Coordinates of C-alpha atoms and ligand atoms in Angstrom, one line a residue:
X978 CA 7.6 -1.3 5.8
X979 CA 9.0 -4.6 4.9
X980 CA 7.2 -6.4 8.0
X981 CA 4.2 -5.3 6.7
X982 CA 4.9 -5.5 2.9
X983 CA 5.7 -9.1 4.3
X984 CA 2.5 -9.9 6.3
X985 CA 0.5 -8.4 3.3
X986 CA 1.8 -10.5 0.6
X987 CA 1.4 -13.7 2.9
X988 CA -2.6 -12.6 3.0
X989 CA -2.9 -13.3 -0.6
X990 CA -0.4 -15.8 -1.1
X991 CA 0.6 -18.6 0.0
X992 CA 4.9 -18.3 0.4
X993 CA 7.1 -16.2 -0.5
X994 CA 10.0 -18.6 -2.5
X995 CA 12.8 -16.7 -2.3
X996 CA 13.3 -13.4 0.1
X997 CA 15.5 -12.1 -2.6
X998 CA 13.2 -12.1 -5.1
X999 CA 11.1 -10.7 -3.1
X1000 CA 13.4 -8.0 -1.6
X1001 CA 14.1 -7.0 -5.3
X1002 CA 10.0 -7.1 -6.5
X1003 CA 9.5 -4.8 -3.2
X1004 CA 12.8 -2.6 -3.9
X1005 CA 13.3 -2.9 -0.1
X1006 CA 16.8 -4.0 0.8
X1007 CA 17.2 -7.6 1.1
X1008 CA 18.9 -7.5 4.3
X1009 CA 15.9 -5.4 5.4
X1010 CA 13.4 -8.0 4.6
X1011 CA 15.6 -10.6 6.5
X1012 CA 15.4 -8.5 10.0
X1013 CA 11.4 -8.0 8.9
X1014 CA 11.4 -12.5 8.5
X1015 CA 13.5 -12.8 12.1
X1016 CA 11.2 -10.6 13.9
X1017 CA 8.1 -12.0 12.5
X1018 CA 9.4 -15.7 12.7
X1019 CA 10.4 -14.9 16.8
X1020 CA 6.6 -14.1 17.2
X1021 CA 5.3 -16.8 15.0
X1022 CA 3.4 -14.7 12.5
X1023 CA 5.2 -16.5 9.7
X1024 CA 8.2 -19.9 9.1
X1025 CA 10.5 -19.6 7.5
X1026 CA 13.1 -22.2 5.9
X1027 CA 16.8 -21.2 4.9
X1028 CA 17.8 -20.6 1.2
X1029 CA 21.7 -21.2 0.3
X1030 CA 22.7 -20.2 -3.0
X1031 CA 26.2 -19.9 -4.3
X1032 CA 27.0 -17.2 -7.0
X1033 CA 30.3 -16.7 -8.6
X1034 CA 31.3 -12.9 -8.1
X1035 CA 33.8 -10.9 -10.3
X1036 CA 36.8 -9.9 -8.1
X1037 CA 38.2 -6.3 -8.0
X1038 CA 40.8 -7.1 -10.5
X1039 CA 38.1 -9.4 -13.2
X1040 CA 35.6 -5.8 -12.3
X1041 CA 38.7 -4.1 -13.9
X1042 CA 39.2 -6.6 -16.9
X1043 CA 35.1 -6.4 -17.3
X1044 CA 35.1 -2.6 -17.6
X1045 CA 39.0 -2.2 -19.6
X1046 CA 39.3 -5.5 -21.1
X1047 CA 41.2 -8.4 -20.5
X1048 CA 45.1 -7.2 -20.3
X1049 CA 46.2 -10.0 -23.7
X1050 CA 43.6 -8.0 -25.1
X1051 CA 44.9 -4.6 -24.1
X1052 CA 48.7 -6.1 -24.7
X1053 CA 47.2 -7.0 -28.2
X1054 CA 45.5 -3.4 -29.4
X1055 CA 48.1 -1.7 -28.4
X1056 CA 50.6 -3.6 -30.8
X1057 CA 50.5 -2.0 -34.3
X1058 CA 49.1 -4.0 -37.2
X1059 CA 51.3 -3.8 -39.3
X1060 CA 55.5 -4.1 -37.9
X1061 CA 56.6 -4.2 -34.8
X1062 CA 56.9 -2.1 -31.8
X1063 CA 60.1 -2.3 -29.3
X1064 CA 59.3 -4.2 -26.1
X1065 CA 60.3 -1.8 -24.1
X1066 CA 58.0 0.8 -26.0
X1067 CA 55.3 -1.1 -25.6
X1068 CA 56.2 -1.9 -21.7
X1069 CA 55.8 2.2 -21.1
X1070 CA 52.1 2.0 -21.9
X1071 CA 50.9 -0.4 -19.3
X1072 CA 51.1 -0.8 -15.5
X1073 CA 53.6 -3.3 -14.7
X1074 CA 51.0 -6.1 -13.4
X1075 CA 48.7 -5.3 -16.6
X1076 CA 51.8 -5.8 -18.9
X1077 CA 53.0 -8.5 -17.0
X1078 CA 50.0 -10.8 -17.4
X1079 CA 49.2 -9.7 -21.0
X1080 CA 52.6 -10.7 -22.3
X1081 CA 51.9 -14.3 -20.9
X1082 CA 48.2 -14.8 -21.9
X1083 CA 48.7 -13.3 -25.3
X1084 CA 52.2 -15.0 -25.5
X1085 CA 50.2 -18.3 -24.3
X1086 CA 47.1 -17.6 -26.9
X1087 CA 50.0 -17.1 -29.7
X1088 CA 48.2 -13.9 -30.5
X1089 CA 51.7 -11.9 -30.3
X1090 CA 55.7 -12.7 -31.2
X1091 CA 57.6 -11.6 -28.0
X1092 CA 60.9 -10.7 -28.8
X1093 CA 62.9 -7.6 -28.6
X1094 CA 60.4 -6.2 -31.2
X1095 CA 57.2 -7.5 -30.3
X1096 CA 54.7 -8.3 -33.6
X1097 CA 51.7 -9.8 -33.8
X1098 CA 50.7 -12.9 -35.1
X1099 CA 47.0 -12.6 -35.8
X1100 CA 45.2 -10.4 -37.4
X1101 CA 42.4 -9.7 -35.2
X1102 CA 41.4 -11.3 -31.4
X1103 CA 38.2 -11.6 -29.5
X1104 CA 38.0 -10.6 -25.9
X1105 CA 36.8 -13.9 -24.6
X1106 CA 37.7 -13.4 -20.0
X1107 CA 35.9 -9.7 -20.9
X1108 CA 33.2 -11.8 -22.5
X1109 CA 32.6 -14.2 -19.8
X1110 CA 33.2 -11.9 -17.0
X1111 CA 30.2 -9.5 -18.3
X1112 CA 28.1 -12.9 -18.1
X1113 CA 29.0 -13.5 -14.8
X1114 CA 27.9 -9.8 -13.4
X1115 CA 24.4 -10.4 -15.1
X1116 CA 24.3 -13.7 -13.6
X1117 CA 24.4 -15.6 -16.9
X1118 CA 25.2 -19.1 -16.6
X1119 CA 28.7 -19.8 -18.1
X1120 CA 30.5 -23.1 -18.6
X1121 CA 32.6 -25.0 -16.2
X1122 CA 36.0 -25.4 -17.9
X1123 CA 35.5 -20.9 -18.2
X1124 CA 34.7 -20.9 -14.6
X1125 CA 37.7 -23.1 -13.7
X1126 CA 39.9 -21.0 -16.0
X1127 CA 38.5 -17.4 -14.4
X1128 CA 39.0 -18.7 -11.3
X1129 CA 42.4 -19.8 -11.6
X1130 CA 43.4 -16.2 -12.1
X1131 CA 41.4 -14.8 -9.7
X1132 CA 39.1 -13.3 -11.8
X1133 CA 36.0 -14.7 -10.0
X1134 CA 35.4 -15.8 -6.6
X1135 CA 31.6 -17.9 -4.7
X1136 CA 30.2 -16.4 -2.2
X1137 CA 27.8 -17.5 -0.7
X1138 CA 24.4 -16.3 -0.4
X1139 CA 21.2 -16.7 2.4
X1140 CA 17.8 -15.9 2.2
X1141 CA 14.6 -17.7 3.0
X1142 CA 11.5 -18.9 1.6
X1143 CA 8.6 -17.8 4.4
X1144 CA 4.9 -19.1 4.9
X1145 CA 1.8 -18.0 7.1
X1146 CA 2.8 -18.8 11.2
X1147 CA 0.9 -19.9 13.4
X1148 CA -0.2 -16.9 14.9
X1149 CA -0.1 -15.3 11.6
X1150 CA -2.3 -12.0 11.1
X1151 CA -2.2 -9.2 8.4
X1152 CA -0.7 -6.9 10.6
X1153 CA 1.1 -7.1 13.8
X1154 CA -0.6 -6.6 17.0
X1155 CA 0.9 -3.7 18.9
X1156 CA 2.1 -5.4 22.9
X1157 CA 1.8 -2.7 25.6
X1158 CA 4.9 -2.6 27.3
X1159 CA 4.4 -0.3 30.0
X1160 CA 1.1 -0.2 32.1
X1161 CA 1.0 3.5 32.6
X1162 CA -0.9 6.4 34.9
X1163 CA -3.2 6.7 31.8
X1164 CA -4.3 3.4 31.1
X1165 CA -5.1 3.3 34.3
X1166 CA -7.2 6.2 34.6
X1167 CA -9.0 5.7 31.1
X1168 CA -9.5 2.0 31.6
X1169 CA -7.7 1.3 28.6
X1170 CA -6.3 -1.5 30.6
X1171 CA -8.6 -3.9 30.3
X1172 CA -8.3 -4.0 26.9
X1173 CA -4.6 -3.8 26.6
X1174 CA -2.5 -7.0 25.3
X1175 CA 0.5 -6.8 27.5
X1176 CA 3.8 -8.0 26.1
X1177 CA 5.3 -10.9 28.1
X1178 CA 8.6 -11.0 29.8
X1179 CA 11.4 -12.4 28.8
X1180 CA 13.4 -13.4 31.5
X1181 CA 16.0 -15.2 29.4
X1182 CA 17.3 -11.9 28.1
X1183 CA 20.4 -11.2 28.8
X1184 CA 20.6 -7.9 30.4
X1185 CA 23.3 -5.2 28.7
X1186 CA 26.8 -5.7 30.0
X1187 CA 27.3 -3.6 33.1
X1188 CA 29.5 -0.5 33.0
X1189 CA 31.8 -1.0 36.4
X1190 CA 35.3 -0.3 37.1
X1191 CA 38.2 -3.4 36.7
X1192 CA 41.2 -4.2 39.2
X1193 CA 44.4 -3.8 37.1
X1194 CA 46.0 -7.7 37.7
X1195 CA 48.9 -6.2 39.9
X1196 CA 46.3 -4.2 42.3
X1197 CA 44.4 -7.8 42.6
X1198 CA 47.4 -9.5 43.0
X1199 CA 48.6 -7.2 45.7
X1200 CA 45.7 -7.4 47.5
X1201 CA 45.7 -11.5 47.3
X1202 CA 49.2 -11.2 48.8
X1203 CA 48.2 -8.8 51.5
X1204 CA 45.4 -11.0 52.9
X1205 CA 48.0 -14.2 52.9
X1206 CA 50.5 -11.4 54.7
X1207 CA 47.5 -10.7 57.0
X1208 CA 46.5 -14.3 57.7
X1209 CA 49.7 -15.1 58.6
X1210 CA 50.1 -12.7 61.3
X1211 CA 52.0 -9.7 59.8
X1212 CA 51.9 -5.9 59.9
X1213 CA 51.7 -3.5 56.7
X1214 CA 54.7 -1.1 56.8
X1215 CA 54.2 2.1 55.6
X1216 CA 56.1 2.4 51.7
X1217 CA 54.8 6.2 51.2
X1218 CA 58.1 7.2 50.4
X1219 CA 60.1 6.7 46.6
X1220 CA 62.5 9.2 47.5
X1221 CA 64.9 7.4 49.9
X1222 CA 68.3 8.8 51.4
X1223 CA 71.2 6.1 50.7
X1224 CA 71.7 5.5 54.0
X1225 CA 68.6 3.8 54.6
X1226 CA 68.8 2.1 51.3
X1227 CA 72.3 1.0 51.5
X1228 CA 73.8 1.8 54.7
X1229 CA 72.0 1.2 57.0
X1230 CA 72.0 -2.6 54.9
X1231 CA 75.8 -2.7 55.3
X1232 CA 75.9 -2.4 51.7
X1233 CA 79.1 -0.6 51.2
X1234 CA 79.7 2.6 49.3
X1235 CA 81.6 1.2 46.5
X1236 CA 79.4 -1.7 45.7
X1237 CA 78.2 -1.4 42.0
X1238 CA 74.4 -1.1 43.1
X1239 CA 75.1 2.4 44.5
X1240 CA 76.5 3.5 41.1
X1241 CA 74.3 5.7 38.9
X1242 CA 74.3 3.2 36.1
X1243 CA 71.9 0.9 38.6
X1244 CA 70.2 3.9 40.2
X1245 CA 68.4 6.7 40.3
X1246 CA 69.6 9.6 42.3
X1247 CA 67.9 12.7 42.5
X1248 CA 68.9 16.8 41.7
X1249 CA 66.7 18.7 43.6
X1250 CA 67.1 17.6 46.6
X1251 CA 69.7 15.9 46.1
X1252 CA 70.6 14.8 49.7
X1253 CA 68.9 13.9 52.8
X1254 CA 68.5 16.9 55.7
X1255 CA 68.0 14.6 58.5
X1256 CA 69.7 11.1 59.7
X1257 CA 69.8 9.8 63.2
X1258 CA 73.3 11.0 64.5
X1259 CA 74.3 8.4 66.6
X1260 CA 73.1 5.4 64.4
X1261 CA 75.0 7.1 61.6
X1262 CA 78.4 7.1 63.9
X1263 CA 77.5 3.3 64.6
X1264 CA 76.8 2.2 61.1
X1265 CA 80.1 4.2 59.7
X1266 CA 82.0 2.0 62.3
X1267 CA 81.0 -1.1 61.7
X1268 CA 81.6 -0.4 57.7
X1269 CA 84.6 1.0 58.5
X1270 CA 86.1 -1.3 61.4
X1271 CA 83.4 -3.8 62.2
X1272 CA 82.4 -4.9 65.8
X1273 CA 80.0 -7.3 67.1
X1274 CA 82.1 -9.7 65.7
X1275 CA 83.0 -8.6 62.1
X1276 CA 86.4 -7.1 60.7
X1277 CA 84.2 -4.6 59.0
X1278 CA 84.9 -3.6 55.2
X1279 CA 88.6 -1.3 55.8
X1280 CA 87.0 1.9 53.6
X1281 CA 87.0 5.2 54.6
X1282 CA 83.4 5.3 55.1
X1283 CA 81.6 8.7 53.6
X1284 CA 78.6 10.7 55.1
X1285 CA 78.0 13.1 51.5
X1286 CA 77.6 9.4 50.0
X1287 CA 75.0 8.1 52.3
X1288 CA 73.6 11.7 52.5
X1289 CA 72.9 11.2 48.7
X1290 CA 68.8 11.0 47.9
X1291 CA 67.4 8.4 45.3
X1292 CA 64.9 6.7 44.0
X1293 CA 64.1 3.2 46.3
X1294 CA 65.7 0.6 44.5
X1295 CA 64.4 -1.6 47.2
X1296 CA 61.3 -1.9 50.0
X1297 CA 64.8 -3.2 51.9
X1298 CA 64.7 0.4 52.4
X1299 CA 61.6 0.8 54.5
X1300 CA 62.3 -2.7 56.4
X1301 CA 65.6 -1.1 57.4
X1302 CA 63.7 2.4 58.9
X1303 CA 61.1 0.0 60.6
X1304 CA 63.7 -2.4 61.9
X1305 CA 65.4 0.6 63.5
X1306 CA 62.4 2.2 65.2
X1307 CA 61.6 -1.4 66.3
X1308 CA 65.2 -1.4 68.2
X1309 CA 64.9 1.9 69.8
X1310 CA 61.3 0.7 70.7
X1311 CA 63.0 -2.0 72.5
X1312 CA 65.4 0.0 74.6
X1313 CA 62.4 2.1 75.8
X1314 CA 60.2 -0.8 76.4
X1315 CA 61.6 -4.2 76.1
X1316 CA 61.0 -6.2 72.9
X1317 CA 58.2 -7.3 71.4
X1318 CA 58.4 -10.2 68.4
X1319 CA 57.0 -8.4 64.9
X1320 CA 56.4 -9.7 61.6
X1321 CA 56.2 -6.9 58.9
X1322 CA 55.7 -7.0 55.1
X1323 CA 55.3 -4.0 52.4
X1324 CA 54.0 -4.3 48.6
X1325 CA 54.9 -1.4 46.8
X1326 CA 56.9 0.4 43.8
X1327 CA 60.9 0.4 43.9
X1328 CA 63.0 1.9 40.9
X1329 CA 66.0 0.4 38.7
X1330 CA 67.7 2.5 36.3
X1331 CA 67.6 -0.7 34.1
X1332 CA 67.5 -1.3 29.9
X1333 CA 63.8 -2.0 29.4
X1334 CA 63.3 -5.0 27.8
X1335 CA 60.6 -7.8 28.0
X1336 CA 61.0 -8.8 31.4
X1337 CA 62.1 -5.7 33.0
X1338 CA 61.4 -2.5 33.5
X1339 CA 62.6 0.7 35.6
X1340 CA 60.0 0.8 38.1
X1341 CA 58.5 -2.4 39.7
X1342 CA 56.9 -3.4 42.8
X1343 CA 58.4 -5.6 45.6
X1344 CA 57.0 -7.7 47.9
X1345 CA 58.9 -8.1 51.4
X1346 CA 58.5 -10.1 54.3
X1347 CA 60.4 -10.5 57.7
X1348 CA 60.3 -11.8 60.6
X1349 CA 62.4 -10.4 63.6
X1350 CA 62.1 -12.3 67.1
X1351 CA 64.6 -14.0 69.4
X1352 CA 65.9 -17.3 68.2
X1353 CA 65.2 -17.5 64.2
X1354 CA 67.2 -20.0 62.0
X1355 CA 67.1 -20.5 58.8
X1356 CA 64.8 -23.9 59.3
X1357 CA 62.0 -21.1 60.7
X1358 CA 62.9 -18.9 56.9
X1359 CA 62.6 -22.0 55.0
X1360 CA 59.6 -22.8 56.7
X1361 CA 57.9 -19.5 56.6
X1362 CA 58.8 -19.3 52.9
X1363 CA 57.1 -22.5 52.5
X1364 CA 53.8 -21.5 53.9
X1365 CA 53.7 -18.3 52.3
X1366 CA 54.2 -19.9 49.0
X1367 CA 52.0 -22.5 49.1
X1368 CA 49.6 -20.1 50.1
X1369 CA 50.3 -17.9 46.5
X1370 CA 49.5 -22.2 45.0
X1371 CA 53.3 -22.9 44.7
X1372 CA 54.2 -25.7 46.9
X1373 CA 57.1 -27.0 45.3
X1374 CA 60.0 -24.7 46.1
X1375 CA 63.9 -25.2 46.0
X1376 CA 66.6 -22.9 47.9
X1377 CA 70.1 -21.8 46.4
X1378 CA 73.0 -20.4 48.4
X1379 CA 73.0 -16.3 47.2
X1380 CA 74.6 -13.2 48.3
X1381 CA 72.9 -9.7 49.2
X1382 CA 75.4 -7.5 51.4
X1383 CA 72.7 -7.7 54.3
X1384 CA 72.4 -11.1 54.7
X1385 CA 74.1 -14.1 55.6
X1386 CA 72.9 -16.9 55.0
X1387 CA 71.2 -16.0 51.7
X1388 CA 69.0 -17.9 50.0
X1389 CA 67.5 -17.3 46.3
X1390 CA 64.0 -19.3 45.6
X1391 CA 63.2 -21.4 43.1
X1392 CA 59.5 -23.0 42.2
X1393 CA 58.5 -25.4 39.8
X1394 CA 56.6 -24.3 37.1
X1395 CA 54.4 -26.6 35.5
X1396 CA 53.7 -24.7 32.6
X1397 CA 56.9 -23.7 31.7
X1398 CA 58.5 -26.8 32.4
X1399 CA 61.2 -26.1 34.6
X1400 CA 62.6 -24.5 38.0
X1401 CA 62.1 -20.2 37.7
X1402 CA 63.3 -18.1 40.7
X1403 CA 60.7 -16.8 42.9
X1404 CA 62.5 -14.4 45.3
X1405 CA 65.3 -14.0 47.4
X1406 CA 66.0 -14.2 51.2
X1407 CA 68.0 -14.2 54.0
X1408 CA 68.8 -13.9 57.7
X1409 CA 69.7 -10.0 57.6
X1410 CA 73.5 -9.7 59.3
X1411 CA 74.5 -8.8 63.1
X1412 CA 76.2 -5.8 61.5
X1413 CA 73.0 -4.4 60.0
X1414 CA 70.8 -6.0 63.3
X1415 CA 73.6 -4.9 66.2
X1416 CA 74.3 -1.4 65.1
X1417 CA 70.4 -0.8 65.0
X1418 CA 70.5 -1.2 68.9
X1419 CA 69.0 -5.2 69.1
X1420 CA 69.6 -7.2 71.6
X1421 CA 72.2 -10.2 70.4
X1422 CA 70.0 -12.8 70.3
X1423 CA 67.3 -11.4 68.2
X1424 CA 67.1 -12.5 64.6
X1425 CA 65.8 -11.4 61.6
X1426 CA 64.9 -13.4 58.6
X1427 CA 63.1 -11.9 55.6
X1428 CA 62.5 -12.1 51.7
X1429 CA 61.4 -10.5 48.8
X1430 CA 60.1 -11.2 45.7
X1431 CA 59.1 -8.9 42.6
X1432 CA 54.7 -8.1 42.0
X1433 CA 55.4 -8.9 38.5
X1434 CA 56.7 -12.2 38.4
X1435 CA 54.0 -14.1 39.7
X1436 CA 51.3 -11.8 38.2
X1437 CA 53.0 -12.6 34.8
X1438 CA 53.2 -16.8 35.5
X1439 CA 49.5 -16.6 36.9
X1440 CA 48.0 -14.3 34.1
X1441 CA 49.8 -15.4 31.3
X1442 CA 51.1 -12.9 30.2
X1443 CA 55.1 -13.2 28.9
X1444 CA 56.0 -9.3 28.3
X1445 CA 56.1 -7.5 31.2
X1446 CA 55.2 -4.3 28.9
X1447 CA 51.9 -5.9 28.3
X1448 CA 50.8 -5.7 32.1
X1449 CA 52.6 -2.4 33.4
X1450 CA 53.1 0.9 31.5
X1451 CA 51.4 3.3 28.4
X1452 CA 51.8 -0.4 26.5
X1453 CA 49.1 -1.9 28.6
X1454 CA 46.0 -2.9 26.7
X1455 CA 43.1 -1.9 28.9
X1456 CA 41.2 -5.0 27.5
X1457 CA 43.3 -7.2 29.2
X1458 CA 42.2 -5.4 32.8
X1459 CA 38.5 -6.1 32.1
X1460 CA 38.7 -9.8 30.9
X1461 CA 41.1 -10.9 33.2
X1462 CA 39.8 -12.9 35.9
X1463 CA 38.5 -12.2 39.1
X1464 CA 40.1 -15.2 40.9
X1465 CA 42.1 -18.1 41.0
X1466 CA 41.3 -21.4 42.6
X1467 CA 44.0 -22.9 44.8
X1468 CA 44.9 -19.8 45.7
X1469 CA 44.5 -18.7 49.8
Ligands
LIG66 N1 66.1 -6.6 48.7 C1 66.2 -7.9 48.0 C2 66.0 -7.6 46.5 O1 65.8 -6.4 46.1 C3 65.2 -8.9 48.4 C4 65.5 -9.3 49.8 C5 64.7 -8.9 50.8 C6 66.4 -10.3 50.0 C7 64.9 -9.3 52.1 C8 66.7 -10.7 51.3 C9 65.9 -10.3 52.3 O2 66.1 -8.4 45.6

């Protein structure tokens, strides 16, 4: 209706001045007409030039003076003519912000004596802002010094307005020739083709976004991580297990009973079942020795080492856990058939019974690394970690003497962050010790030498992103999964 109330006008006329006349002569909607002018202008029926014009507007509190009267003015009527009335009186009649302003306009206009007892002073006032703000909704012209006064109080605001003026195109025609956009089984057979006008393609459109399924960042970062594991040479380990008896998780680490880790306060341990059913027997007796006494060259811790506490079942607190089983299987594999060098790495959940806050959380994901062949030193870790690293685009890296109960030397990692400014730990490492390697069943010269480092960390440093309840958890935003990117350069 308005395209063609458009095109028909333009037959007789030459331009349309002002679409808002128009719109308003028509009684079509204004913003009608405009779709009707963008549409026609794309196809060239008609041109078109931009109109500005700025109005002044009445605000939602000047609608309220324009329809109730200016507050003085209320403030004023409702002080008696004759006498006084008590200011507090007069106070109960008004909303606070209404009474508020009157008192200081009238006070200001010296239409009133504020007091205790408030009087007034005049004997009769005229509603002036009321006035002027009726002018300005019928789009009356009004004086600058009143517009400068209503809109220091907010009475009246500009806003802008757009329409456009609109003459004949060049392809101009009274109405709109209708584009086939389909050549169809009956055109065809009715020969209606040959007369058809065929609307042209537009290959510059942009096509509607497509509706596909996003990588959360910690699955794409995990699988980044598992191709550098893969290209260097290492073998997943199998993490389907959360559940985890103590002994694997702690004992078998030569992480001793009482250390504060194995305390409920740091971990979770489970009801039902609450302890493991099966343990190898004879690694057990080794492992309980060499906490107890030692061997292979260690005095051991001197506890009386307890099967019900390694028997107890929790929640992973570490992959450690799974490195620990696969080390073991490796050693037995050994004394069937003679060792073979392995390097092994897992990525998965492990679970702190921790105070969430913004950069930690009870359940997180670990990545783990090691290394076990004949001969390792801690030049081959450092060396290792370096590669691996500058593999995940951090290449500056700094090592700090640690402690984990496994192993010995320990190392925590640092890397320089550009961004941040400043050295942040990376991970943590070590060469895991003869008395978690020799009780296993290893031969003596075979080393191990392994890290780990948390999923989140560099997720966070490479996404951005500064609260970890932002990427992992109900909290996550799932906006923040489709826009985040698909890949990072400098990263193999
Ligand atoms: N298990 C350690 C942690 O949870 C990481 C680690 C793995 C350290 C292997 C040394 C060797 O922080």
């Amino acid at each position: 209706m308005a395209e063609q109330a458009i095109l028909s006008y333009l037959e007789t006329h030459e331009e349309i001045a002002d679409s808002g006349n128009f719109a308003a002569e028509c009684g079509i909607d204004h913003a009608e007409i405009v779709n009707a002018i963008k549409s026609l202008h794309g196809f060239l029926y008609v041109e078109s030039q931009d109109i500005k014009k700025e109005t002044w507007v009445l605000t939602d509190e000047g609608k309220r003076y324009a329809a109730e009267g200016s507050p003085e003015v209320q403030l004023f009527l409702a002080v008696p003519a004759e006498g006084s009335i008590a200011k507090d009186e007069l106070q109960k009649k008004f909303d606070p912000a209404i009474f508020k302003i009157g008192c200081s306009q009238a006070g200001k206009n010296k239409w009133v004596e504020m007091g205790r007892q408030v009087s007034r002073k005049v004997v009769q006032v005229e509603d002036k802002v009321k006035d002027l703000l009726l002018k300005i909704q019928k789009a009356q012209v009004i004086g600058q010094a009143d517009i400068n006064s209503l809109k220091a109080r907010k009475l009246i605001v500009l806003q802008t307005w757009k329409g456009y003026s609109v003459r004949k195109g060049p392809s101009y025609a009274p109405q709109r020739e209708k584009f086939a956009t389909d050549l169809t089984r009956e055109n065809l057979q009715s020969g209606d083709w040959e007369k058809l006008k065929f609307k042209a393609y537009n290959f510059n459109a942009k096509g509607p976004p497509s509706e596909c399924g996003h990588l959360h960042p910690l699955n794409k970062m995990k699988d980044c991580i598992k191709r550098i594991f893969r290209m260097m040479g290492f073998e997943e380990m199998a993490t389907n297990r959360y559940v985890e008896s103590s002994f694997w998780n702690f004992d078998a680490l030569f992480q001793p009973q009482q250390h504060p880790a194995r305390d409920s306060h740091d971990t979770f341990f489970l009801k039902t079942p609450s302890t493991t059913m099966q343990l190898p027997e004879d690694y057990v007796e080794r492992v309980k020795q060499v906490h107890e006494s030692g061997g292979y060259g260690s005095r051991g811790y001197n506890y009386e080492w307890k099967r019900e506490e390694a028997n107890k079942n929790l929640l992973r607190t570490h992959t450690t856990a799974i490195s620990s089983r696969m080390l073991y299987k490796l050693a037995q594999d050994t004394k069937q058939n003679g060792f073979t060098p392995k390097k092994y790495f897992s990525i998965d959940r492990v679970f702190r019974n921790e105070a969430v806050d913004r950069t930690h959380l009870a359940e997180f994901h670990q990545i783990e690394g090691l290394i076990c062949d004949r001969g390792l030193t801690l030049g081959h870790l450092i060396g290792v970690l370096e590669d691996f690293f500058k593999r995940l685009g951090m290449s500056n890296l700094r090592f700090k003497p640690a402690y984990n109960p496994y192993t010995e030397p320990s190392m925590e990692i640092f890397s320089y962050h550009e961004g941040f400014g400043k050295w942040v730990e990376i991970g943590n490492s070590g060469m895991f010790r003869p008395e978690m390697l020799q009780p296993m069943g290893f031969p003596e010269d075979v080393r191990v030498i392994a890290w780990g480092l948390s999923l989140e960390r560099p997720t966070m440093i490479l996404y951005g992103i500064d609260n970890i309840r932002d990427l992992f958890g109900h909290r996550v935003d799932l906006d923040l999964i489709k826009k985040s990117p698909l890949c990072f350069i400098g990263i193999k």
